[in-house]
């Protein structure tokens, strides 16, 4: 599903709210004094709830007639809001730790409130509060964990976890006679697992140790597993539940069998909630990159397992180091005039597609495949030349499907996936390869004479793994075409023809190796963007200074997106979809979840405006971009 993209702040609370007209709303509380409500179907914000402080708990409560209201908990106040209109319905000034719904629906509302001095029951309709009997106070550094569990009759009790175990309290009559059960410490998280017509179950997670299922009214454990997480939430329509652990969402049933495990493509998930979609239950996750909605596989199989066979397998065979797939948009002559095409590198050669319709125009086998690099070259009239790198370098004409220049591979350096291609001022292709032994090998190939000029220059990336090579247009350098060599230790601009450095940008200490990079053209110069497993960084090419950096997990491809209003944005592809960022601030502007990895992304211009071409295991996709929405 697509993403509801709030500001990049820590999400402290998340809640799904059904409406009378069948929609679902998602309420998001971050570190600001505001709760924003989004429509889960359209991805548009519908209301902003103003609060007196940061909200750290969100609950729902039903009213007579089926309407659902939203409870917000701040350090000094509990409020009940209409999530559709944003109107405040009721409030209570109290310093509380937690709040639970004891009775709602046709009954008069009753809320259990855990405070620092004990607890109370609040009846919002009358405004009356009653102290709850025998509930102990808690210390600021060691708060009680709580949950409400119900008998099959609907009678609600409060489960409180403390140093002696988990005890059940009746908010009106006090402590029950049942003995404590479960883990004997306060490093636990509690969540209720409701069952239609039966007593509730209690999910108990001991931080960093295990997850257990208990029948709280008989104090008996029914299941356990050596894994834990946070943000427990029951999946609608059954007894499955989900929780977050690191960058994954785990779904289990009431016997703790693993139903599904979703790689969320982020460094860490802050909060989870759940709702019902057209195809069944969905889990909503909140992370610094945005709010995302996940369809759960009805068969228990993770999304993507049933993807059809693709004609675009990864072009790198076993042993190749490859993170991006070759993809290039260029002009293609035709009988009805020139058109734009998209060239895709494959294991066997190159495929040529119409950039507008996606129709396959031609397949050209390349003897030195798999193709790892494709670059457009200046071409004579009626031709479309491309520079191709596989196990060797060559130049091909897309129109005739024939080789234009193919030197003896024995005279060339070994080509790998750490190869890029650029063009000299005379239109000659230059292949730059990061070879073993910390060396840069450059090969200039003249298709007319067949002459090959090779240079080998020393480099300083041996201890950082293979570097990322980013071609820099000659207009942005003094000596001609350049290459940015980015690795964990430094980012260096080198001459593409000789491989000699033009200016190192020393970062001072080794860092995480970069995976991908691209240029970000701007009206005031040129920037480059590089990404490792944890973040994206944007650097100024002229001064060698870092402009901005932001968290971004598992980036596989990047490209600059220039808009007609003068802005240049950054597009990144990952294992789950595409994100569009403001390259000057790092703000996330839009996310599209594709359901499959995006290994390559390029931009193009049509009469209707800019487009994105995406390439991955399920094929080639073209998306239109609407600049006013970004």
Tab-separated table of N, CA and C in Angstrom, residues 152-252:
chain	number	residue	atom	x	y	z
A	152	UNK	N	-15.779	-13.767	29.493
A	152	UNK	CA	-16.721	-13.969	28.395
A	152	UNK	C	-18.013	-13.197	28.624
A	153	UNK	N	-18.330	-12.914	29.895
A	153	UNK	CA	-19.531	-12.148	30.228
A	153	UNK	C	-19.375	-10.665	29.955
A	154	UNK	N	-18.160	-10.195	29.697
A	154	UNK	CA	-17.894	-8.789	29.468
A	154	UNK	C	-17.326	-8.067	30.668
A	155	UNK	N	-17.264	-8.737	31.839
A	155	UNK	CA	-16.723	-8.104	33.038
A	155	UNK	C	-15.224	-7.842	32.858
A	156	UNK	N	-14.805	-6.601	33.121
A	156	UNK	CA	-13.425	-6.191	32.850
A	156	UNK	C	-12.615	-6.153	34.134
A	157	UNK	N	-11.396	-6.680	34.062
A	157	UNK	CA	-10.412	-6.576	35.124
A	157	UNK	C	-9.152	-5.944	34.546
A	158	UNK	N	-8.313	-5.408	35.433
A	158	UNK	CA	-7.075	-4.763	35.022
A	158	UNK	C	-5.904	-5.648	35.421
A	159	UNK	N	-5.067	-5.998	34.440
A	159	UNK	CA	-3.842	-6.751	34.713
A	159	UNK	C	-2.702	-5.770	34.903
A	160	UNK	N	-2.004	-5.884	36.045
A	160	UNK	CA	-0.878	-5.014	36.360
A	160	UNK	C	0.355	-5.865	36.591
A	161	UNK	N	1.449	-5.540	35.909
A	161	UNK	CA	2.696	-6.293	36.034
A	161	UNK	C	3.626	-5.567	36.994
A	162	UNK	N	4.146	-6.299	37.978
A	162	UNK	CA	5.056	-5.718	38.952
A	162	UNK	C	6.159	-6.676	39.323
A	163	UNK	N	6.876	-6.381	40.385
A	163	UNK	CA	8.027	-7.178	40.790
A	163	UNK	C	7.637	-8.557	41.291
A	164	UNK	N	6.385	-8.782	41.678
A	164	UNK	CA	5.942	-10.092	42.151
A	164	UNK	C	5.236	-10.885	41.064
A	165	UNK	N	5.066	-10.321	39.898
A	165	UNK	CA	4.372	-10.982	38.822
A	165	UNK	C	3.207	-10.136	38.333
A	166	UNK	N	2.265	-10.771	37.662
A	166	UNK	CA	1.092	-10.084	37.114
A	166	UNK	C	-0.096	-10.376	38.030
A	167	UNK	N	-0.761	-9.332	38.512
A	167	UNK	CA	-1.940	-9.465	39.369
A	167	UNK	C	-3.153	-8.870	38.657
A	168	UNK	N	-4.339	-9.369	39.018
A	168	UNK	CA	-5.578	-8.860	38.471
A	168	UNK	C	-6.303	-8.026	39.523
A	169	UNK	N	-6.771	-6.846	39.106
A	169	UNK	CA	-7.524	-5.945	39.982
A	169	UNK	C	-8.912	-5.721	39.402
A	170	UNK	N	-9.887	-5.721	40.276
A	170	UNK	CA	-11.202	-5.230	39.926
A	170	UNK	C	-11.228	-3.750	40.276
A	171	UNK	N	-11.433	-2.860	39.324
A	171	UNK	CA	-11.351	-1.424	39.631
A	171	UNK	C	-12.355	-0.962	40.681
A	172	UNK	N	-13.387	-1.763	40.940
A	172	UNK	CA	-14.418	-1.324	41.876
A	172	UNK	C	-14.308	-2.029	43.227
A	173	UNK	N	-13.933	-3.316	43.227
A	173	UNK	CA	-13.855	-4.050	44.494
A	173	UNK	C	-12.435	-4.268	44.980
A	174	UNK	N	-11.429	-4.030	44.120
A	174	UNK	CA	-10.049	-4.134	44.564
A	174	UNK	C	-9.362	-5.389	44.073
A	175	UNK	N	-8.242	-5.734	44.717
A	175	UNK	CA	-7.383	-6.843	44.323
A	175	UNK	C	-8.123	-8.171	44.396
A	176	UNK	N	-7.989	-8.976	43.351
A	176	UNK	CA	-8.598	-10.296	43.370
A	176	UNK	C	-7.759	-11.233	44.229
A	177	UNK	N	-8.338	-12.362	44.580
A	177	UNK	CA	-7.647	-13.324	45.449
A	177	UNK	C	-6.684	-14.206	44.678
A	178	UNK	N	-6.658	-14.100	43.349
A	178	UNK	CA	-5.787	-14.963	42.554
A	178	UNK	C	-4.321	-14.625	42.803
A	179	UNK	N	-3.495	-15.668	42.780
A	179	UNK	CA	-2.068	-15.483	42.999
A	179	UNK	C	-1.419	-14.835	41.775
A	180	UNK	N	-0.264	-14.166	41.966
A	180	UNK	CA	0.451	-13.585	40.811
A	180	UNK	C	0.885	-14.675	39.844
A	181	UNK	N	1.035	-14.299	38.587
A	181	UNK	CA	1.496	-15.232	37.573
A	181	UNK	C	2.403	-14.489	36.608
A	182	UNK	N	3.089	-15.245	35.753
A	182	UNK	CA	3.927	-14.649	34.725
A	182	UNK	C	5.272	-14.191	35.235
A	183	UNK	N	6.037	-13.490	34.394
A	183	UNK	CA	7.379	-13.023	34.762
A	183	UNK	C	7.347	-12.138	36.010
A	184	UNK	N	8.335	-12.317	36.880
A	184	UNK	CA	8.380	-11.566	38.139
A	184	UNK	C	9.303	-10.362	38.007
A	185	UNK	N	9.018	-9.506	37.088
A	185	UNK	CA	9.747	-8.251	36.955
A	185	UNK	C	8.868	-7.274	36.199
A	186	UNK	N	9.305	-6.043	36.144
A	186	UNK	CA	8.505	-5.018	35.476
A	186	UNK	C	8.980	-4.729	34.060
A	187	UNK	N	9.976	-5.486	33.594
A	187	UNK	CA	10.464	-5.298	32.230
A	187	UNK	C	9.611	-6.108	31.267
A	188	UNK	N	8.302	-5.895	31.308
A	188	UNK	CA	7.389	-6.634	30.442
A	188	UNK	C	6.459	-5.665	29.727
A	189	UNK	N	5.867	-6.163	28.653
A	189	UNK	CA	4.818	-5.444	27.935
A	189	UNK	C	3.599	-6.342	27.883
A	190	UNK	N	2.426	-5.771	28.103
A	190	UNK	CA	1.186	-6.527	28.135
A	190	UNK	C	0.268	-6.087	27.005
A	191	UNK	N	-0.457	-7.037	26.460
A	191	UNK	CA	-1.471	-6.739	25.446
A	191	UNK	C	-2.578	-7.770	25.536
A	192	UNK	N	-3.783	-7.345	25.226
A	192	UNK	CA	-4.946	-8.223	25.304
A	192	UNK	C	-5.210	-8.886	23.964
A	193	UNK	N	-5.570	-10.178	24.016
A	193	UNK	CA	-5.941	-10.924	22.827
A	193	UNK	C	-7.391	-11.366	23.016
A	194	UNK	N	-8.315	-10.667	22.340
A	194	UNK	CA	-9.744	-10.921	22.519
A	194	UNK	C	-10.191	-12.126	21.713
A	195	UNK	N	-11.148	-12.885	22.285
A	195	UNK	CA	-11.745	-14.038	21.605
A	195	UNK	C	-13.257	-13.939	21.721
A	196	UNK	N	-13.943	-14.050	20.606
A	196	UNK	CA	-15.397	-13.920	20.605
A	196	UNK	C	-16.027	-15.019	21.449
A	197	UNK	N	-16.841	-14.617	22.441
A	197	UNK	CA	-17.548	-15.578	23.274
A	197	UNK	C	-16.692	-16.296	24.286
A	198	UNK	N	-15.434	-15.908	24.452
A	198	UNK	CA	-14.542	-16.566	25.396
A	198	UNK	C	-13.795	-15.516	26.209
A	199	UNK	N	-13.145	-15.979	27.302
A	199	UNK	CA	-12.316	-15.086	28.088
A	199	UNK	C	-11.133	-14.602	27.249
A	200	UNK	N	-10.701	-13.373	27.534
A	200	UNK	CA	-9.528	-12.832	26.850
A	200	UNK	C	-8.261	-13.583	27.245
A	201	UNK	N	-7.293	-13.581	26.333
A	201	UNK	CA	-5.937	-14.039	26.627
A	201	UNK	C	-5.053	-12.824	26.848
A	202	UNK	N	-3.907	-13.046	27.475
A	202	UNK	CA	-2.956	-11.970	27.748
A	202	UNK	C	-1.619	-12.306	27.101
A	203	UNK	N	-1.132	-11.406	26.248
A	203	UNK	CA	0.185	-11.557	25.640
A	203	UNK	C	1.193	-10.836	26.525
A	204	UNK	N	2.241	-11.552	26.941
A	204	UNK	CA	3.248	-11.015	27.851
A	204	UNK	C	4.606	-11.110	27.174
A	205	UNK	N	5.217	-9.974	26.939
A	205	UNK	CA	6.552	-9.957	26.340
A	205	UNK	C	7.549	-9.439	27.359
A	206	UNK	N	8.532	-10.278	27.699
A	206	UNK	CA	9.619	-9.863	28.568
A	206	UNK	C	10.709	-9.257	27.713
A	207	UNK	N	11.067	-8.038	28.016
A	207	UNK	CA	11.959	-7.277	27.149
A	207	UNK	C	13.261	-8.017	26.917
A	208	UNK	N	13.549	-8.303	25.646
A	208	UNK	CA	14.796	-8.943	25.264
A	208	UNK	C	14.845	-10.428	25.524
A	209	UNK	N	13.708	-11.057	25.948
A	209	UNK	CA	13.757	-12.478	26.313
A	209	UNK	C	12.742	-13.296	25.524
A	210	UNK	N	11.439	-13.122	25.792
A	210	UNK	CA	10.469	-14.055	25.247
A	210	UNK	C	9.099	-13.409	25.100
A	211	UNK	N	8.219	-14.119	24.356
A	211	UNK	CA	6.807	-13.779	24.236
A	211	UNK	C	5.995	-14.964	24.742
A	212	UNK	N	5.030	-14.698	25.629
A	212	UNK	CA	4.218	-15.751	26.215
A	212	UNK	C	2.735	-15.415	26.073
A	213	UNK	N	1.916	-16.470	25.983
A	213	UNK	CA	0.460	-16.334	25.993
A	213	UNK	C	-0.051	-16.941	27.296
A	214	UNK	N	-0.879	-16.173	28.025
A	214	UNK	CA	-1.429	-16.636	29.302
A	214	UNK	C	-2.948	-16.535	29.279
A	215	UNK	N	-3.591	-17.496	29.984
A	215	UNK	CA	-4.994	-17.372	30.335
A	215	UNK	C	-5.036	-16.706	31.706
A	216	UNK	N	-5.310	-15.395	31.745
A	216	UNK	CA	-5.131	-14.663	33.006
A	216	UNK	C	-6.066	-15.101	34.134
A	217	UNK	N	-7.244	-15.643	33.801
A	217	UNK	CA	-8.205	-15.970	34.843
A	217	UNK	C	-7.935	-17.342	35.459
A	218	UNK	N	-7.076	-18.141	34.821
A	218	UNK	CA	-6.650	-19.412	35.409
A	218	UNK	C	-5.164	-19.413	35.721
A	219	UNK	N	-4.467	-18.298	35.402
A	219	UNK	CA	-3.026	-18.167	35.655
A	219	UNK	C	-2.232	-19.300	35.018
A	220	UNK	N	-2.614	-19.706	33.814
A	220	UNK	CA	-1.925	-20.792	33.125
A	220	UNK	C	-1.345	-20.289	31.810
A	221	UNK	N	-0.088	-20.674	31.553
A	221	UNK	CA	0.575	-20.310	30.303
A	221	UNK	C	0.198	-21.315	29.230
A	222	UNK	N	-0.173	-20.823	28.050
A	222	UNK	CA	-0.591	-21.696	26.960
A	222	UNK	C	0.446	-21.820	25.844
A	223	UNK	N	1.350	-20.853	25.729
A	223	UNK	CA	2.356	-20.906	24.664
A	223	UNK	C	3.497	-19.956	25.008
A	224	UNK	N	4.641	-20.187	24.375
A	224	UNK	CA	5.799	-19.316	24.576
A	224	UNK	C	6.784	-19.457	23.438
A	225	UNK	N	7.526	-18.414	23.156
A	225	UNK	CA	8.534	-18.433	22.106
A	225	UNK	C	9.657	-17.493	22.510
A	226	UNK	N	10.895	-17.835	22.136
A	226	UNK	CA	12.059	-17.029	22.519
A	226	UNK	C	12.277	-15.903	21.508
A	227	UNK	N	11.366	-15.006	21.483
A	227	UNK	CA	11.485	-13.787	20.685
A	227	UNK	C	10.604	-12.733	21.323
A	228	UNK	N	11.013	-11.495	21.218
A	228	UNK	CA	10.246	-10.415	21.810
A	228	UNK	C	10.227	-9.228	20.862
A	229	UNK	N	9.468	-8.210	21.241
A	229	UNK	CA	9.360	-7.024	20.407
A	229	UNK	C	8.633	-5.929	21.163
A	230	UNK	N	7.947	-5.073	20.425
A	230	UNK	CA	7.202	-3.993	21.058
A	230	UNK	C	6.009	-3.636	20.179
A	231	UNK	N	5.147	-2.762	20.685
A	231	UNK	CA	3.967	-2.282	19.984
A	231	UNK	C	3.049	-3.431	19.570
A	232	UNK	N	2.648	-4.235	20.550
A	232	UNK	CA	1.750	-5.351	20.296
A	232	UNK	C	0.376	-4.858	19.853
A	233	UNK	N	-0.204	-5.496	18.832
A	233	UNK	CA	-1.526	-5.103	18.348
A	233	UNK	C	-2.223	-6.339	17.808
A	234	UNK	N	-3.508	-6.493	18.121
A	234	UNK	CA	-4.270	-7.626	17.608
A	234	UNK	C	-4.712	-7.350	16.182
A	235	UNK	N	-4.599	-8.385	15.340
A	235	UNK	CA	-5.011	-8.277	13.945
A	235	UNK	C	-6.529	-8.462	13.884
A	236	UNK	N	-7.263	-7.579	13.205
A	236	UNK	CA	-8.731	-7.685	13.160
A	236	UNK	C	-9.193	-8.991	12.535
A	237	UNK	N	-10.324	-9.470	13.017
A	237	UNK	CA	-10.962	-10.620	12.397
A	237	UNK	C	-10.480	-11.972	12.873
A	238	UNK	N	-9.743	-12.035	13.968
A	238	UNK	CA	-9.255	-13.321	14.462
A	238	UNK	C	-8.460	-13.150	15.727
A	239	UNK	N	-7.605	-14.124	16.010
A	239	UNK	CA	-6.784	-14.079	17.220
A	239	UNK	C	-5.300	-13.946	16.916
A	240	UNK	N	-4.938	-13.613	15.679
A	240	UNK	CA	-3.543	-13.308	15.367
A	240	UNK	C	-3.179	-11.950	15.943
A	241	UNK	N	-1.903	-11.750	16.224
A	241	UNK	CA	-1.424	-10.455	16.690
A	241	UNK	C	-0.075	-10.160	16.051
A	242	UNK	N	0.274	-8.886	16.021
A	242	UNK	CA	1.516	-8.442	15.392
A	242	UNK	C	2.319	-7.626	16.384
A	243	UNK	N	3.628	-7.642	16.195
A	243	UNK	CA	4.521	-6.786	16.972
A	243	UNK	C	5.738	-6.448	16.122
A	244	UNK	N	6.442	-5.431	16.528
A	244	UNK	CA	7.630	-4.978	15.802
A	244	UNK	C	8.875	-5.440	16.529
A	245	UNK	N	9.849	-5.904	15.782
A	245	UNK	CA	11.144	-6.253	16.342
A	245	UNK	C	12.220	-5.760	15.384
A	246	UNK	N	12.947	-4.731	15.773
A	246	UNK	CA	13.936	-4.130	14.883
A	246	UNK	C	13.264	-3.544	13.660
A	247	UNK	N	13.655	-4.040	12.485
A	247	UNK	CA	13.097	-3.537	11.231
A	247	UNK	C	12.046	-4.473	10.652
A	248	UNK	N	11.549	-5.413	11.451
A	248	UNK	CA	10.591	-6.396	10.953
A	248	UNK	C	9.260	-6.307	11.693
A	249	UNK	N	8.196	-6.718	11.001
A	249	UNK	CA	6.880	-6.897	11.594
A	249	UNK	C	6.609	-8.399	11.636
A	250	UNK	N	6.306	-8.904	12.829
A	250	UNK	CA	6.072	-10.334	13.014
A	250	UNK	C	4.605	-10.545	13.360
A	251	UNK	N	3.964	-11.460	12.663
A	251	UNK	CA	2.570	-11.817	12.929
A	251	UNK	C	2.543	-13.254	13.435
A	252	UNK	N	1.893	-13.486	14.605
A	252	UNK	CA	1.784	-14.824	15.180
A	252	UNK	C	0.325	-15.113	15.544
